[in-house]
mmCIF file of C-alpha atoms in Angstrom:
data_model
loop_
_atom_site.group_PDB
_atom_site.id
_atom_site.type_symbol
_atom_site.label_atom_id
_atom_site.label_comp_id
_atom_site.label_asym_id
_atom_site.label_seq_id
_atom_site.Cartn_x
_atom_site.Cartn_y
_atom_site.Cartn_z
ATOM 1 C CA UNK A 138 99.016 -32.834 -28.500
ATOM 2 C CA UNK A 139 97.557 -29.021 -28.434
ATOM 3 C CA UNK A 140 97.030 -27.705 -24.959
ATOM 4 C CA UNK A 141 93.452 -26.775 -23.802
ATOM 5 C CA UNK A 142 92.350 -23.296 -23.598
ATOM 6 C CA UNK A 143 89.854 -23.183 -20.661
ATOM 7 C CA UNK A 144 90.864 -20.561 -18.125
ATOM 8 C CA UNK A 145 90.572 -16.859 -19.367
ATOM 9 C CA UNK A 146 93.637 -14.665 -18.319
ATOM 10 C CA UNK A 147 93.171 -11.572 -16.692
ATOM 11 C CA UNK A 148 95.200 -9.492 -19.370
ATOM 12 C CA UNK A 149 92.758 -11.104 -22.157
ATOM 13 C CA UNK A 150 89.730 -9.237 -20.691
ATOM 14 C CA UNK A 151 91.218 -6.141 -22.273
ATOM 15 C CA UNK A 152 90.362 -7.739 -25.907
ATOM 16 C CA UNK A 153 86.888 -6.526 -25.729
ATOM 17 C CA UNK A 154 87.057 -3.378 -23.647
ATOM 18 C CA UNK A 155 86.626 -0.899 -26.569
ATOM 19 C CA UNK A 156 83.329 -2.621 -27.175
ATOM 20 C CA UNK A 157 81.944 -2.383 -23.782
ATOM 21 C CA UNK A 158 79.072 0.101 -22.866
ATOM 22 C CA UNK A 159 79.181 1.023 -19.059
ATOM 23 C CA UNK A 160 76.734 4.009 -19.401
ATOM 24 C CA UNK A 161 73.637 2.988 -17.313
ATOM 25 C CA UNK A 162 71.715 5.333 -19.630
ATOM 26 C CA UNK A 163 72.805 4.096 -22.904
ATOM 27 C CA UNK A 164 72.492 0.395 -21.975
ATOM 28 C CA UNK A 165 68.758 1.222 -20.872
ATOM 29 C CA UNK A 166 68.282 2.832 -24.152
ATOM 30 C CA UNK A 167 69.591 0.037 -26.299
ATOM 31 C CA UNK A 168 67.538 -2.597 -24.314
ATOM 32 C CA UNK A 169 64.432 -0.214 -24.782
ATOM 33 C CA UNK A 170 64.961 -0.085 -28.465
ATOM 34 C CA UNK A 171 65.230 -3.985 -28.569
ATOM 35 C CA UNK A 172 61.950 -4.150 -26.592
ATOM 36 C CA UNK A 173 60.304 -1.489 -28.932
ATOM 37 C CA UNK A 174 61.410 -3.371 -32.149
ATOM 38 C CA UNK A 175 60.126 -6.623 -30.791
ATOM 39 C CA UNK A 176 63.583 -8.203 -31.619
ATOM 40 C CA UNK A 177 64.040 -11.808 -30.515
ATOM 41 C CA UNK A 178 66.665 -12.434 -27.748
ATOM 42 C CA UNK A 179 68.308 -15.527 -26.940
ATOM 43 C CA UNK A 180 69.335 -16.533 -23.563
ATOM 44 C CA UNK A 181 72.023 -19.280 -23.290
ATOM 45 C CA UNK A 182 72.530 -21.094 -20.043
ATOM 46 C CA UNK A 183 74.291 -24.528 -18.671
ATOM 47 C CA UNK A 184 77.407 -23.315 -20.666
ATOM 48 C CA UNK A 185 75.665 -22.764 -23.758
ATOM 49 C CA UNK A 186 74.210 -26.274 -23.986
ATOM 50 C CA UNK A 187 70.751 -24.684 -23.283
ATOM 51 C CA UNK A 188 68.775 -21.810 -24.538
ATOM 52 C CA UNK A 189 65.375 -20.203 -24.779
ATOM 53 C CA UNK A 190 64.226 -17.527 -27.488
ATOM 54 C CA UNK A 191 62.255 -14.726 -26.026
ATOM 55 C CA UNK A 192 61.616 -11.022 -26.001
ATOM 56 C CA UNK A 193 62.204 -8.056 -23.951
ATOM 57 C CA UNK A 194 58.939 -6.688 -22.397
ATOM 58 C CA UNK A 195 59.973 -4.042 -20.148
ATOM 59 C CA UNK A 196 63.038 -2.374 -19.099
ATOM 60 C CA UNK A 197 63.011 -0.502 -15.380
ATOM 61 C CA UNK A 198 66.328 1.127 -14.606
ATOM 62 C CA UNK A 199 64.690 2.572 -11.083
ATOM 63 C CA UNK A 200 64.067 -1.044 -10.064
ATOM 64 C CA UNK A 201 67.532 -2.400 -12.042
ATOM 65 C CA UNK A 202 65.458 -4.679 -13.777
ATOM 66 C CA UNK A 203 64.783 -6.391 -17.346
ATOM 67 C CA UNK A 204 61.656 -8.071 -18.011
ATOM 68 C CA UNK A 205 61.707 -11.005 -20.392
ATOM 69 C CA UNK A 206 58.873 -13.066 -21.868
ATOM 70 C CA UNK A 207 58.722 -16.617 -21.048
ATOM 71 C CA UNK A 208 60.156 -19.053 -23.551
ATOM 72 C CA UNK A 209 57.994 -21.570 -25.717
ATOM 73 C CA UNK A 210 59.366 -24.667 -23.668
ATOM 74 C CA UNK A 211 58.291 -24.797 -20.296
ATOM 75 C CA UNK A 212 60.908 -27.438 -19.186
ATOM 76 C CA UNK A 213 63.640 -25.072 -20.689
ATOM 77 C CA UNK A 214 62.158 -22.186 -18.564
ATOM 78 C CA UNK A 215 62.364 -24.262 -15.515
ATOM 79 C CA UNK A 216 65.986 -25.206 -16.163
ATOM 80 C CA UNK A 217 66.581 -21.379 -16.691
ATOM 81 C CA UNK A 218 65.203 -20.574 -13.276
ATOM 82 C CA UNK A 219 67.594 -22.988 -11.740
ATOM 83 C CA UNK A 220 70.846 -21.752 -13.626
ATOM 84 C CA UNK A 221 73.254 -19.603 -11.898
ATOM 85 C CA UNK A 222 74.336 -17.697 -14.825
ATOM 86 C CA UNK A 223 73.555 -17.014 -18.399
ATOM 87 C CA UNK A 224 74.472 -15.156 -21.460
ATOM 88 C CA UNK A 225 71.759 -12.944 -23.124
ATOM 89 C CA UNK A 226 72.236 -12.271 -27.010
ATOM 90 C CA UNK A 227 70.497 -10.285 -29.567
ATOM 91 C CA UNK A 228 70.971 -8.071 -32.767
ATOM 92 C CA UNK A 229 69.786 -4.360 -33.103
ATOM 93 C CA UNK A 230 70.547 -2.921 -36.506
ATOM 94 C CA UNK A 231 73.190 -5.772 -37.286
ATOM 95 C CA UNK A 232 74.964 -4.883 -34.092
ATOM 96 C CA UNK A 233 75.249 -7.813 -31.690
ATOM 97 C CA UNK A 234 74.456 -6.755 -28.195
ATOM 98 C CA UNK A 235 75.648 -9.456 -25.456
ATOM 99 C CA UNK A 236 75.717 -9.423 -21.710
ATOM 100 C CA UNK A 237 76.198 -11.670 -18.586
ATOM 101 C CA UNK A 238 73.409 -12.138 -16.051
ATOM 102 C CA UNK A 239 72.931 -13.744 -12.941
ATOM 103 C CA UNK A 240 69.628 -15.787 -11.959
ATOM 104 C CA UNK A 241 66.319 -15.224 -13.483
ATOM 105 C CA UNK A 242 63.472 -14.894 -11.407
ATOM 106 C CA UNK A 243 59.900 -15.512 -11.830
ATOM 107 C CA UNK A 244 57.479 -12.394 -11.991
ATOM 108 C CA UNK A 245 54.334 -11.320 -13.636
ATOM 109 C CA UNK A 246 54.091 -8.613 -16.325
ATOM 110 C CA UNK A 247 50.644 -7.212 -17.365
ATOM 111 C CA UNK A 248 48.943 -10.002 -15.506
ATOM 112 C CA UNK A 249 50.898 -12.641 -17.525
ATOM 113 C CA UNK A 250 53.832 -14.703 -16.290
ATOM 114 C CA UNK A 251 57.295 -13.432 -17.151
ATOM 115 C CA UNK A 252 61.254 -13.669 -16.018
ATOM 116 C CA UNK A 253 63.017 -10.850 -14.433
ATOM 117 C CA UNK A 254 66.737 -10.347 -14.416
ATOM 118 C CA UNK A 255 68.913 -7.747 -13.135
ATOM 119 C CA UNK A 256 69.981 -4.718 -15.853
ATOM 120 C CA UNK A 257 73.453 -5.453 -16.637
ATOM 121 C CA UNK A 258 76.314 -3.091 -15.596
ATOM 122 C CA UNK A 259 78.182 -3.773 -18.639
ATOM 123 C CA UNK A 260 76.968 -4.660 -22.263
ATOM 124 C CA UNK A 261 79.061 -5.691 -25.304
ATOM 125 C CA UNK A 262 78.146 -3.992 -28.434
ATOM 126 C CA UNK A 263 79.894 -5.842 -31.600
ATOM 127 C CA UNK A 264 79.345 -4.812 -35.124
ATOM 128 C CA UNK A 265 80.360 -7.579 -37.916
ATOM 129 C CA UNK A 266 83.014 -5.060 -39.374
ATOM 130 C CA UNK A 267 84.873 -5.356 -36.030
ATOM 131 C CA UNK A 268 86.105 -8.763 -36.937
ATOM 132 C CA UNK A 269 89.048 -9.304 -39.294
ATOM 133 C CA UNK A 270 88.264 -12.587 -41.200
ATOM 134 C CA UNK A 271 90.521 -14.851 -42.804
ATOM 135 C CA UNK A 272 90.445 -17.680 -45.450
ATOM 136 C CA UNK A 273 91.838 -20.746 -43.708
ATOM 137 C CA UNK A 274 95.245 -22.459 -45.543
ATOM 138 C CA UNK A 275 94.173 -25.031 -48.028
ATOM 139 C CA UNK A 276 97.467 -26.621 -47.278
ATOM 140 C CA UNK A 277 96.735 -27.000 -43.610
ATOM 141 C CA UNK A 278 92.913 -27.302 -43.249
ATOM 142 C CA UNK A 279 91.186 -27.154 -40.024
ATOM 143 C CA UNK A 280 87.714 -28.093 -39.163
ATOM 144 C CA UNK A 281 85.048 -27.994 -36.354
ATOM 145 C CA UNK A 282 83.837 -31.305 -35.048
ATOM 146 C CA UNK A 283 80.449 -31.572 -33.227
ATOM 147 C CA UNK A 284 77.587 -33.976 -32.496
ATOM 148 C CA UNK A 285 75.485 -34.935 -35.602
ATOM 149 C CA UNK A 286 72.137 -32.821 -35.119
ATOM 150 C CA UNK A 287 70.498 -35.904 -36.817
ATOM 151 C CA UNK A 288 72.242 -38.349 -34.805
ATOM 152 C CA UNK A 289 73.743 -37.136 -31.382
ATOM 153 C CA UNK A 290 75.352 -40.380 -30.884
ATOM 154 C CA UNK A 291 78.216 -39.727 -33.571
ATOM 155 C CA UNK A 292 80.454 -36.515 -34.243
ATOM 156 C CA UNK A 293 80.865 -35.086 -37.630
ATOM 157 C CA UNK A 294 83.480 -32.672 -38.842
ATOM 158 C CA UNK A 295 83.291 -29.752 -41.197
ATOM 159 C CA UNK A 296 85.979 -27.911 -42.961
ATOM 160 C CA UNK A 297 86.354 -24.230 -41.789
ATOM 161 C CA UNK A 298 86.284 -22.029 -44.991
ATOM 162 C CA UNK A 299 87.047 -18.815 -43.074
ATOM 163 C CA UNK A 300 87.406 -17.639 -39.543
ATOM 164 C CA UNK A 301 87.442 -14.549 -37.374
ATOM 165 C CA UNK A 302 86.913 -13.632 -33.824
ATOM 166 C CA UNK A 303 83.119 -13.425 -34.385
ATOM 167 C CA UNK A 304 82.528 -16.862 -35.938
ATOM 168 C CA UNK A 305 83.330 -19.403 -39.052
ATOM 169 C CA UNK A 306 82.287 -20.322 -42.147
ATOM 170 C CA UNK A 307 82.017 -24.279 -42.274
ATOM 171 C CA UNK A 308 81.660 -26.020 -45.669
ATOM 172 C CA UNK A 309 79.576 -29.150 -46.254
ATOM 173 C CA UNK A 310 79.293 -31.608 -49.129
ATOM 174 C CA UNK A 311 76.543 -33.533 -50.368
ATOM 175 C CA UNK A 312 77.078 -36.328 -47.960
ATOM 176 C CA UNK A 313 77.534 -34.412 -45.055
ATOM 177 C CA UNK A 314 74.788 -33.090 -42.124
ATOM 178 C CA UNK A 315 72.399 -30.382 -43.456
ATOM 179 C CA UNK A 316 72.448 -27.600 -40.900
ATOM 180 C CA UNK A 317 69.688 -25.166 -40.405
ATOM 181 C CA UNK A 318 69.738 -21.415 -39.669
ATOM 182 C CA UNK A 319 69.232 -20.828 -35.778
ATOM 183 C CA UNK A 320 70.564 -24.336 -34.910
ATOM 184 C CA UNK A 321 72.911 -24.504 -32.008
ATOM 185 C CA UNK A 322 75.972 -26.625 -32.388
ATOM 186 C CA UNK A 323 77.065 -27.393 -28.543
ATOM 187 C CA UNK A 324 80.245 -29.133 -27.669
ATOM 188 C CA UNK A 325 81.917 -28.131 -30.666
ATOM 189 C CA UNK A 326 85.834 -28.341 -31.139
ATOM 190 C CA UNK A 327 88.155 -26.359 -33.180
ATOM 191 C CA UNK A 328 91.823 -27.446 -33.206
ATOM 192 C CA UNK A 329 94.146 -24.460 -34.335
ATOM 193 C CA UNK A 330 97.662 -25.702 -35.119
ATOM 194 C CA UNK A 331 100.292 -24.491 -32.724
ATOM 195 C CA UNK A 332 97.513 -22.515 -31.066
ATOM 196 C CA UNK A 333 95.329 -24.856 -29.139
ATOM 197 C CA UNK A 334 92.049 -26.261 -29.001
ATOM 198 C CA UNK A 335 88.922 -24.437 -28.769
ATOM 199 C CA UNK A 336 85.781 -25.829 -26.865
ATOM 200 C CA UNK A 337 83.014 -23.781 -27.832
ATOM 201 C CA UNK A 338 79.170 -23.189 -29.019
ATOM 202 C CA UNK A 339 78.313 -22.134 -32.758
ATOM 203 C CA UNK A 340 74.990 -20.789 -33.823
ATOM 204 C CA UNK A 341 74.067 -21.128 -37.480
ATOM 205 C CA UNK A 342 73.348 -17.749 -38.723
ATOM 206 C CA UNK A 343 72.842 -18.318 -42.560
ATOM 207 C CA UNK A 344 73.308 -20.916 -45.188
ATOM 208 C CA UNK A 345 74.042 -20.644 -48.941
ATOM 209 C CA UNK A 346 75.001 -23.107 -51.954
ATOM 210 C CA UNK A 347 78.877 -22.844 -52.836
ATOM 211 C CA UNK A 348 80.908 -23.741 -55.792
ATOM 212 C CA UNK A 349 84.831 -24.353 -55.184
ATOM 213 C CA UNK A 350 86.471 -25.606 -58.464
ATOM 214 C CA UNK A 351 84.858 -28.962 -59.856
ATOM 215 C CA UNK A 352 82.901 -29.300 -56.673
ATOM 216 C CA UNK A 353 79.463 -27.714 -57.554
ATOM 217 C CA UNK A 354 77.220 -28.991 -54.569
ATOM 218 C CA UNK A 355 78.545 -27.370 -51.715
ATOM 219 C CA UNK A 356 76.866 -25.602 -48.713
ATOM 220 C CA UNK A 357 78.379 -22.962 -46.814
ATOM 221 C CA UNK A 358 77.080 -22.160 -43.329
ATOM 222 C CA UNK A 359 78.005 -18.639 -41.666
ATOM 223 C CA UNK A 360 78.217 -19.606 -37.809
ATOM 224 C CA UNK A 361 78.694 -17.287 -34.579
ATOM 225 C CA UNK A 362 80.513 -18.021 -31.548
ATOM 226 C CA UNK A 363 78.201 -17.972 -28.624
ATOM 227 C CA UNK A 364 79.632 -16.179 -25.565
ATOM 228 C CA UNK A 365 83.216 -16.806 -26.602
ATOM 229 C CA UNK A 366 85.574 -16.134 -23.614
ATOM 230 C CA UNK A 367 88.219 -13.613 -23.881
ATOM 231 C CA UNK A 368 90.865 -16.348 -23.626
ATOM 232 C CA UNK A 369 89.515 -18.243 -26.765
ATOM 233 C CA UNK A 370 88.946 -15.069 -28.560
ATOM 234 C CA UNK A 371 92.634 -14.131 -27.901
ATOM 235 C CA UNK A 372 93.713 -17.566 -29.163
ATOM 236 C CA UNK A 373 91.559 -17.317 -32.363
ATOM 237 C CA UNK A 374 93.327 -13.796 -33.144
ATOM 238 C CA UNK A 375 96.752 -15.395 -32.532
ATOM 239 C CA UNK A 376 96.057 -17.946 -35.101
ATOM 240 C CA UNK A 377 94.744 -15.257 -37.521
ATOM 241 C CA UNK A 378 98.100 -13.209 -37.047
ATOM 242 C CA UNK A 379 100.276 -16.285 -37.261
ATOM 243 C CA UNK A 380 98.524 -17.454 -40.450
ATOM 244 C CA UNK A 381 98.888 -13.836 -41.975
ATOM 245 C CA UNK A 382 102.517 -13.637 -41.030
ATOM 246 C CA UNK A 383 103.191 -17.079 -42.636
ATOM 247 C CA UNK A 384 101.533 -15.750 -46.094
ATOM 248 C CA UNK A 385 103.253 -12.526 -46.056
ATOM 249 C CA UNK A 386 106.585 -14.593 -45.603
ATOM 250 C CA UNK A 387 105.758 -16.680 -48.697
ATOM 251 C CA UNK A 388 104.645 -13.708 -51.030
#
């Protein structure tokens, strides 16, 4: 039985250090660009099981604050206000921006209700090319299991076509669930042989038709990890390294 990988080791925090932005001026500039571009921002909370989609309304470094619009779901806004921790994610020029925040507060912006959070001291800036992706072995297939979006009472399992520290590509046949772009796959489990079990959250970023040999009606879903802890990112990297080493030995 594989070990659960839940607690991040202190040394694993170094994995993302080179992608961290610490400059207060640069952080404010990036978030102002998000606001000026009216780019959607997703705020995840309750350990990734809940989220709202919003926009950055204003950046005020002099007050150490970031002003966000309310989400469309009033109930979700109220749950967010009661949450002690959240992760804010957006994309600017195909670069993923992500940071952690403590409690959100109610405020007013231009005479309308809004949300206020503290301007982050550290922001993670990740470009797609930062992640090395591998095709998973056909002889030792791995899968992601998660609650069926159409029937939360049962779990489904989709084969992982490729894998990186940024996300996975899932493969589905005609009789398997149809996923939609933007869908959040919470309570997702991935078992990596000889490495461990990952309990994580995936966000569906794109979907496309796919052919594989005689199978013509497959669907391929590109998914990103949501707030993957450093310990789990390290586990994914260990699996990638192990798989590449085994391939090199066979060649």
